[in-house]
Coordinates of C-alpha atoms in Angstrom, one line a residue:
M1394 CA 51.3 19.1 50.3
S1395 CA 48.9 17.1 48.1
K1396 CA 45.3 18.4 47.6
K1397 CA 42.5 16.8 49.5
I1398 CA 40.0 14.8 47.5
K1399 CA 36.3 15.5 48.2
N1400 CA 34.6 14.7 45.0
I1401 CA 35.5 12.1 42.3
C1402 CA 33.6 11.5 39.0
I1403 CA 33.9 7.9 37.9
I1404 CA 33.2 7.3 34.2
T1405 CA 32.4 3.7 33.0
D1406 CA 30.6 2.1 30.2
A1407 CA 29.3 -0.6 32.5
Y1408 CA 28.2 -0.2 36.2
P1409 CA 26.2 -2.9 37.9
T1410 CA 22.6 -2.4 38.9
P1411 CA 20.6 -4.8 41.1
D1412 CA 18.9 -6.2 37.9
D1413 CA 22.1 -6.3 35.8
P1414 CA 25.1 -7.1 38.0
K1415 CA 27.6 -6.9 35.2
N1416 CA 31.1 -5.7 36.1
P1417 CA 31.0 -5.8 40.0
F1418 CA 34.6 -4.9 40.5
I1419 CA 34.3 -1.2 39.6
D1420 CA 31.5 -1.0 42.0
Q1421 CA 33.6 -2.6 44.8
L1422 CA 36.2 0.1 44.3
V1423 CA 33.8 2.9 44.2
V1424 CA 32.1 1.7 47.3
A1425 CA 35.5 1.6 49.0
F1426 CA 36.1 5.2 47.9
A1427 CA 32.7 6.2 49.3
E1428 CA 33.6 4.6 52.6
K1429 CA 36.6 6.8 52.9
N1430 CA 34.3 9.9 52.9
I1431 CA 34.8 10.6 49.2
N1432 CA 31.6 11.9 47.3
C1433 CA 31.4 9.5 44.4
T1434 CA 29.4 10.4 41.2
V1435 CA 29.3 7.7 38.5
I1436 CA 28.6 8.6 34.9
N1437 CA 27.6 5.4 33.0
P1438 CA 26.3 6.3 29.6
V1439 CA 24.1 3.6 28.1
S1440 CA 23.5 2.9 24.4
V1441 CA 19.8 3.2 23.1
T1442 CA 21.0 1.5 19.9
K1443 CA 21.7 -1.8 21.9
K1444 CA 18.3 -1.5 23.5
I1445 CA 16.6 -1.5 20.1
I1446 CA 18.8 -4.1 18.3
R1447 CA 19.7 -6.4 21.2
K1448 CA 16.5 -5.7 23.2
S1449 CA 18.7 -5.1 26.3
V1450 CA 17.2 -3.5 29.3
L1451 CA 18.0 0.2 29.8
R1452 CA 19.4 1.1 33.2
P1453 CA 17.6 3.9 35.1
K1454 CA 18.7 7.4 34.1
Q1455 CA 19.4 8.2 37.7
W1456 CA 19.7 6.1 40.9
S1457 CA 21.7 6.0 44.1
K1458 CA 23.4 3.2 46.1
K1459 CA 23.8 3.4 49.8
T1460 CA 27.0 2.3 51.3
L1461 CA 27.5 1.7 55.1
N1462 CA 28.4 5.4 55.8
N1463 CA 27.8 7.2 52.4
K1464 CA 25.8 7.2 49.2
I1465 CA 26.9 6.9 45.6
Q1466 CA 25.0 8.7 42.8
I1467 CA 24.8 7.0 39.4
Y1468 CA 23.7 8.7 36.2
S1469 CA 23.1 6.9 32.9
P1470 CA 22.6 9.3 30.1
R1471 CA 21.5 7.9 26.8
Y1472 CA 23.6 7.9 23.6
V1473 CA 23.7 6.4 20.1
T1474 CA 26.2 3.8 19.1
F1475 CA 27.3 2.1 15.8
S1476 CA 28.7 -1.3 15.1
S1477 CA 32.4 -1.3 15.5
K1478 CA 33.6 -1.1 11.9
K1479 CA 36.8 0.1 10.1
F1480 CA 36.7 0.6 6.3
G1481 CA 38.9 3.0 4.4
F1482 CA 39.1 6.3 6.2
I1483 CA 35.9 5.6 8.2
N1484 CA 36.1 4.2 11.8
T1485 CA 32.8 4.0 13.5
N1486 CA 34.6 3.7 16.9
T1487 CA 35.4 7.5 16.5
L1488 CA 31.7 8.3 16.4
N1489 CA 30.9 6.0 19.3
L1490 CA 33.6 7.8 21.4
K1491 CA 32.3 11.2 20.4
F1492 CA 28.7 10.4 21.4
F1493 CA 29.9 8.8 24.6
E1494 CA 32.0 11.9 25.4
Y1495 CA 29.2 14.2 24.6
S1496 CA 26.8 12.4 27.0
C1497 CA 29.3 12.7 29.8
I1498 CA 30.1 16.3 29.1
K1499 CA 26.4 17.2 29.0
M1500 CA 25.8 15.4 32.3
L1501 CA 28.8 17.1 34.0
K1502 CA 27.4 20.6 32.9
K1503 CA 24.0 19.6 34.3
L1504 CA 25.5 18.4 37.6
N1505 CA 27.6 21.5 38.1
I1506 CA 29.8 19.8 40.7
K1507 CA 33.4 20.9 41.4
F1508 CA 35.2 17.5 40.9
D1509 CA 38.8 17.1 42.2
A1510 CA 39.5 14.2 39.8
I1511 CA 38.0 12.1 37.1
Y1512 CA 38.6 8.3 37.0
G1513 CA 37.9 6.4 33.8
H1514 CA 37.4 2.6 33.9
F1515 CA 39.5 1.1 31.0
I1516 CA 40.9 3.0 28.0
F1517 CA 38.0 3.1 25.6
P1518 CA 35.7 4.8 25.8
S1519 CA 36.0 5.9 29.5
G1520 CA 39.7 6.6 29.9
I1521 CA 39.9 8.6 26.7
S1522 CA 36.7 10.5 27.6
A1523 CA 38.2 11.3 31.0
S1524 CA 41.2 12.8 29.3
T1525 CA 39.1 14.9 26.9
I1526 CA 36.9 16.1 29.9
S1527 CA 40.1 16.9 31.8
K1528 CA 41.2 19.4 29.2
K1529 CA 37.7 20.9 28.8
F1530 CA 36.9 21.3 32.5
N1531 CA 40.5 21.6 33.8
I1532 CA 40.1 18.5 36.1
P1533 CA 43.0 16.1 36.5
A1534 CA 42.0 12.7 34.9
F1535 CA 43.1 9.1 35.6
F1536 CA 42.1 5.8 34.1
A1537 CA 42.4 2.1 35.1
Y1538 CA 44.1 -0.2 32.7
G1539 CA 42.8 -3.8 33.5
E1540 CA 42.1 -5.1 30.0
N1541 CA 43.4 -8.6 29.2
T1542 CA 44.2 -7.8 25.5
N1543 CA 44.9 -4.8 23.3
Y1544 CA 41.3 -4.4 22.2
T1545 CA 40.7 -0.9 23.8
I1546 CA 43.8 0.4 22.1
D1547 CA 42.9 -1.2 18.7
Y1548 CA 39.6 0.6 18.6
L1549 CA 41.3 3.7 17.5
G1550 CA 44.9 2.5 16.9
K1551 CA 48.0 3.2 18.9
K1552 CA 48.9 6.6 17.4
R1553 CA 45.4 8.1 17.9
T1554 CA 45.0 6.5 21.4
R1555 CA 48.5 7.9 22.4
E1556 CA 47.5 11.4 21.2
L1557 CA 44.2 11.4 23.0
L1558 CA 45.8 10.3 26.3
K1559 CA 48.8 12.6 26.3
D1560 CA 47.4 14.9 29.0
I1561 CA 46.3 12.1 31.3
S1562 CA 47.5 12.7 34.9
G1563 CA 48.0 9.1 35.9
V1564 CA 47.3 5.4 35.1
V1565 CA 46.2 2.7 37.5
S1566 CA 47.5 -0.5 36.1
V1567 CA 46.3 -3.9 37.5
S1568 CA 49.5 -5.7 36.8
T1569 CA 53.1 -5.2 35.9
A1570 CA 52.4 -7.0 32.6
N1571 CA 49.7 -4.4 31.8
K1572 CA 52.1 -1.6 32.6
E1573 CA 54.7 -3.0 30.3
I1574 CA 52.1 -3.1 27.4
L1575 CA 51.4 0.6 27.8
V1576 CA 55.1 1.4 28.0
E1577 CA 56.3 -0.8 25.2
Q1578 CA 53.6 0.5 22.8
N1579 CA 54.4 4.1 24.0
I1580 CA 50.7 4.8 24.9
V1581 CA 51.5 6.5 28.2
P1582 CA 54.9 7.4 29.7
E1583 CA 56.1 5.0 32.4
Q1584 CA 56.3 7.7 35.1
K1585 CA 52.7 8.2 34.9
I1586 CA 51.8 4.5 35.6
K1587 CA 51.5 2.9 39.0
V1588 CA 50.7 -0.8 39.5
F1589 CA 47.8 -1.7 41.9
P1590 CA 46.7 -5.4 41.6
N1591 CA 43.0 -6.1 41.8
S1592 CA 41.7 -7.0 45.2
I1593 CA 38.6 -8.5 46.9
N1594 CA 36.1 -7.6 49.6
N1595 CA 37.4 -9.7 52.4
K1596 CA 34.2 -9.2 54.3
L1597 CA 32.5 -11.4 51.6
F1598 CA 35.5 -13.6 50.5
Y1599 CA 36.9 -15.6 53.4
K1600 CA 37.4 -19.2 54.3
R1601 CA 34.3 -21.0 55.6
D1602 CA 34.1 -24.4 57.2
K1603 CA 34.5 -27.0 54.3
D1604 CA 32.1 -29.6 55.8
K1605 CA 29.4 -27.1 56.5
M1606 CA 29.6 -25.7 53.0
R1607 CA 29.5 -29.2 51.4
E1608 CA 26.5 -30.1 53.5
K1609 CA 24.7 -26.7 52.6
Y1610 CA 25.2 -27.3 48.8
G1611 CA 24.7 -31.1 48.9
L1612 CA 28.3 -31.9 47.9
P1613 CA 29.9 -35.3 48.9
K1614 CA 31.8 -35.0 52.1
D1615 CA 34.8 -37.1 51.2
A1616 CA 35.3 -36.1 47.5
F1617 CA 38.3 -34.2 46.2
I1618 CA 36.8 -31.2 44.5
V1619 CA 38.3 -28.9 41.9
A1620 CA 36.7 -25.4 41.5
F1621 CA 36.6 -23.2 38.5
V1622 CA 35.1 -19.7 38.3
G1623 CA 35.0 -17.8 35.1
R1624 CA 33.2 -17.4 31.7
F1625 CA 33.0 -20.5 29.7
V1626 CA 35.1 -19.3 26.8
E1627 CA 38.3 -20.5 25.2
V1628 CA 40.5 -18.0 26.9
K1629 CA 39.4 -19.1 30.4
G1630 CA 39.9 -22.7 29.8
A1631 CA 37.0 -24.6 31.4
N1632 CA 37.2 -27.0 28.5
R1633 CA 40.9 -27.6 28.9
L1634 CA 40.4 -28.1 32.7
A1635 CA 37.6 -30.7 31.9
K1636 CA 40.0 -32.6 29.7
A1637 CA 42.7 -32.5 32.4
I1638 CA 40.2 -33.9 34.9
E1639 CA 39.4 -36.8 32.6
K1640 CA 43.1 -37.6 32.4
V1641 CA 43.4 -37.7 36.2
G1642 CA 40.2 -39.7 36.5
A1643 CA 36.7 -38.7 37.4
N1644 CA 36.7 -41.6 39.9
K1645 CA 39.3 -39.5 41.8
I1646 CA 38.3 -35.9 41.0
K1647 CA 35.0 -34.2 41.2
S1648 CA 34.4 -30.6 40.0
V1649 CA 32.4 -27.4 40.4
F1650 CA 32.3 -25.0 37.4
I1651 CA 30.8 -21.6 38.2
G1652 CA 30.2 -19.5 35.1
F1653 CA 28.5 -19.3 31.8
G1654 CA 29.2 -19.4 28.1
N1655 CA 29.4 -21.4 24.9
V1656 CA 32.7 -23.3 25.5
R1657 CA 31.3 -25.5 28.4
P1658 CA 33.2 -28.1 30.4
N1659 CA 32.6 -31.7 29.5
C1660 CA 33.8 -34.4 31.9
D1661 CA 32.5 -36.9 34.3
G1662 CA 32.1 -35.9 38.0
I1663 CA 30.7 -32.4 37.6
L1664 CA 28.8 -31.7 40.7
F1665 CA 27.7 -28.2 39.7
E1666 CA 27.8 -26.2 36.4
G1667 CA 26.3 -22.8 35.9
K1668 CA 25.9 -19.2 37.3
Q1669 CA 25.8 -18.4 40.9
P1670 CA 25.1 -15.1 42.7
H1671 CA 28.3 -13.3 43.7
D1672 CA 27.6 -13.8 47.5
K1673 CA 27.3 -17.6 47.0
I1674 CA 30.6 -18.0 45.2
P1675 CA 32.8 -17.9 48.4
E1676 CA 30.7 -20.6 50.0
L1677 CA 31.2 -22.9 47.0
L1678 CA 34.9 -22.0 46.9
S1679 CA 35.2 -22.9 50.6
A1680 CA 33.7 -26.4 49.8
A1681 CA 36.5 -27.1 47.3
D1682 CA 40.0 -28.4 47.7
V1683 CA 41.8 -26.6 44.9
F1684 CA 41.1 -23.8 42.4
V1685 CA 42.1 -24.3 38.8
L1686 CA 42.0 -21.6 36.1
P1687 CA 44.1 -22.4 32.9
T1688 CA 43.5 -18.9 31.5
L1689 CA 45.3 -17.6 28.5
A1690 CA 44.9 -13.9 29.1
E1691 CA 44.1 -11.6 32.1
G1692 CA 44.5 -8.1 33.3
C1693 CA 44.7 -9.3 36.9
C1694 CA 42.3 -12.1 37.8
N1695 CA 39.8 -11.4 40.5
S1696 CA 38.6 -15.0 40.6
I1697 CA 42.1 -16.2 41.5
I1698 CA 42.3 -13.7 44.4
E1699 CA 38.8 -14.6 45.6
A1700 CA 39.9 -18.3 45.7
M1701 CA 43.0 -17.4 47.6
A1702 CA 40.9 -15.5 50.2
C1703 CA 38.9 -18.7 50.6
G1704 CA 42.1 -20.7 51.4
L1705 CA 42.4 -22.6 48.1
P1706 CA 45.7 -23.7 46.6
I1707 CA 45.9 -22.2 43.1
I1708 CA 46.7 -23.9 39.8
S1709 CA 46.9 -21.3 37.0
S1710 CA 48.8 -19.9 34.1
N1711 CA 52.6 -19.3 34.1
R1712 CA 52.1 -16.3 32.0
S1713 CA 53.3 -12.8 33.2
F1714 CA 49.8 -11.4 34.0
N1715 CA 49.8 -13.7 37.1
D1716 CA 53.2 -12.7 38.4
D1717 CA 52.0 -10.0 40.7
I1718 CA 49.6 -12.2 42.6
L1719 CA 51.0 -15.8 42.4
D1720 CA 54.2 -17.4 43.6
E1721 CA 55.4 -20.7 44.9
T1722 CA 53.9 -20.1 48.3
C1723 CA 50.4 -20.4 47.1
S1724 CA 50.3 -21.8 43.6
I1725 CA 51.5 -24.2 41.0
R1726 CA 52.0 -22.4 37.6
I1727 CA 51.3 -24.4 34.4
D1728 CA 51.3 -23.8 30.7
P1729 CA 47.5 -23.1 30.3
T1730 CA 47.4 -24.8 26.9
N1731 CA 49.1 -28.1 28.1
I1732 CA 46.4 -30.5 29.2
D1733 CA 49.1 -32.9 30.6
E1734 CA 50.7 -30.2 32.8
I1735 CA 47.2 -29.2 34.1
A1736 CA 46.4 -32.8 34.9
K1737 CA 49.8 -33.5 36.7
A1738 CA 49.4 -30.3 38.8
I1739 CA 45.9 -31.4 39.9
E1740 CA 47.2 -35.0 40.7
K1741 CA 50.1 -33.5 42.7
V1742 CA 47.8 -31.5 44.9
Y1743 CA 45.4 -34.4 45.2
E1744 CA 48.1 -36.8 46.3
D1745 CA 50.2 -34.6 48.6
D1746 CA 48.3 -33.5 51.7
E1747 CA 51.3 -31.5 53.0
L1748 CA 51.6 -29.5 49.8
R1749 CA 47.9 -28.8 49.8
V1750 CA 48.0 -27.5 53.3
R1751 CA 51.1 -25.4 52.6
L1752 CA 49.7 -23.8 49.5
S1753 CA 46.3 -23.1 51.3
K1754 CA 48.1 -21.2 54.1
G1755 CA 50.1 -19.3 51.4
S1756 CA 46.9 -18.3 49.7
L1757 CA 45.4 -17.0 52.8
E1758 CA 48.5 -15.1 53.7
K1759 CA 49.0 -13.6 50.2
S1760 CA 45.3 -12.5 50.0
K1761 CA 45.7 -10.4 53.2
S1762 CA 47.4 -7.7 51.2
L1763 CA 44.9 -7.9 48.3
N1764 CA 41.8 -6.4 50.0
I1765 CA 39.7 -3.6 48.5
E1766 CA 40.1 -1.2 51.4
E1767 CA 43.9 -1.1 51.0
R1768 CA 43.7 -0.9 47.3
A1769 CA 41.3 2.1 47.4
E1770 CA 43.6 3.8 49.9
N1771 CA 46.6 3.3 47.7
I1772 CA 44.8 4.5 44.5
L1773 CA 43.6 7.6 46.3
G1774 CA 47.0 8.3 47.5
F1775 CA 48.3 8.0 44.0
I1776 CA 45.6 10.3 42.7
K1777 CA 46.4 12.9 45.5
G1778 CA 50.1 12.8 44.6
N1779 CA 49.3 13.6 41.0
L1780 CA 46.8 16.4 41.5
Q1781 CA 48.0 19.7 40.1

């Protein structure tokens, strides 16, 4: 019989606060854990160096967040960081990791809570720290692998990362593609990895009445609107989408670009461009006709799942990171670098009402299994099954 879980320690290098809502997805998972009567303690070390150099705002050293039926405790011990540099035999990432680990260990000793499991968010520094703490405190450790590139492995290199993670109890991978990365590079044995695609809060992300949402945000009632949600960077492809819209014709296609960054979209017919609070995004998505994200790299894209839950047909990358969440029932898959392909897919959805309705229904159906409560339950079951 698997051991019951009462207390989980979550380690992350970025946990959202009311003033700094960065990385909301780890918070959604922790809230879901807490709502299943798990006592959740988050350790989120923050860099005092970044405060000095970048003039960033330090998070509170200690605060709590109330959920519907529980409360999450968050601690942010301070630590020193160095610029990520590798020269000769010196790798400053090793120092960054040591200071991060030390701040976590010091906090765990101070808290003196008997944790049943430690859960690190991403490999570096949280997952590796969870593995180190596991050996020191004899607590089973797990980490989530949701990165869209090899960057958290490259900090220390494959060999050193593999060595530091050898005692990890299990890995939560957000996609089959991510699992294959870990297996092919021999970072973690395959039997320790389980795939749990990202998910959404379906109490926030659901389909609203399109006409009401267009009226609320002052959007034209009869326009065909393409929605994009993501950072304005080359990887996400807002610039490529803008070029595709120009090809189709801004007289046909209007657009809403939700995000921020330096690689901004530039096309006629943009109705809105910029940041939006997270709770406003599902309303704007519900006002659109199709969601387009020509992304080059993902772990598992929350924005796509959020758009699906709002009933939008999806046009996105044909690369393997989308295979767990997209199929022909809800999406058109395209080469994210091919402007002509993106344009043809948009035109196809624009011209074919029957296709648009079918893909919309497929998105709604597919998103039903991608809710945060079910994901939290599955992850907790995986952790329970791997407790020693």
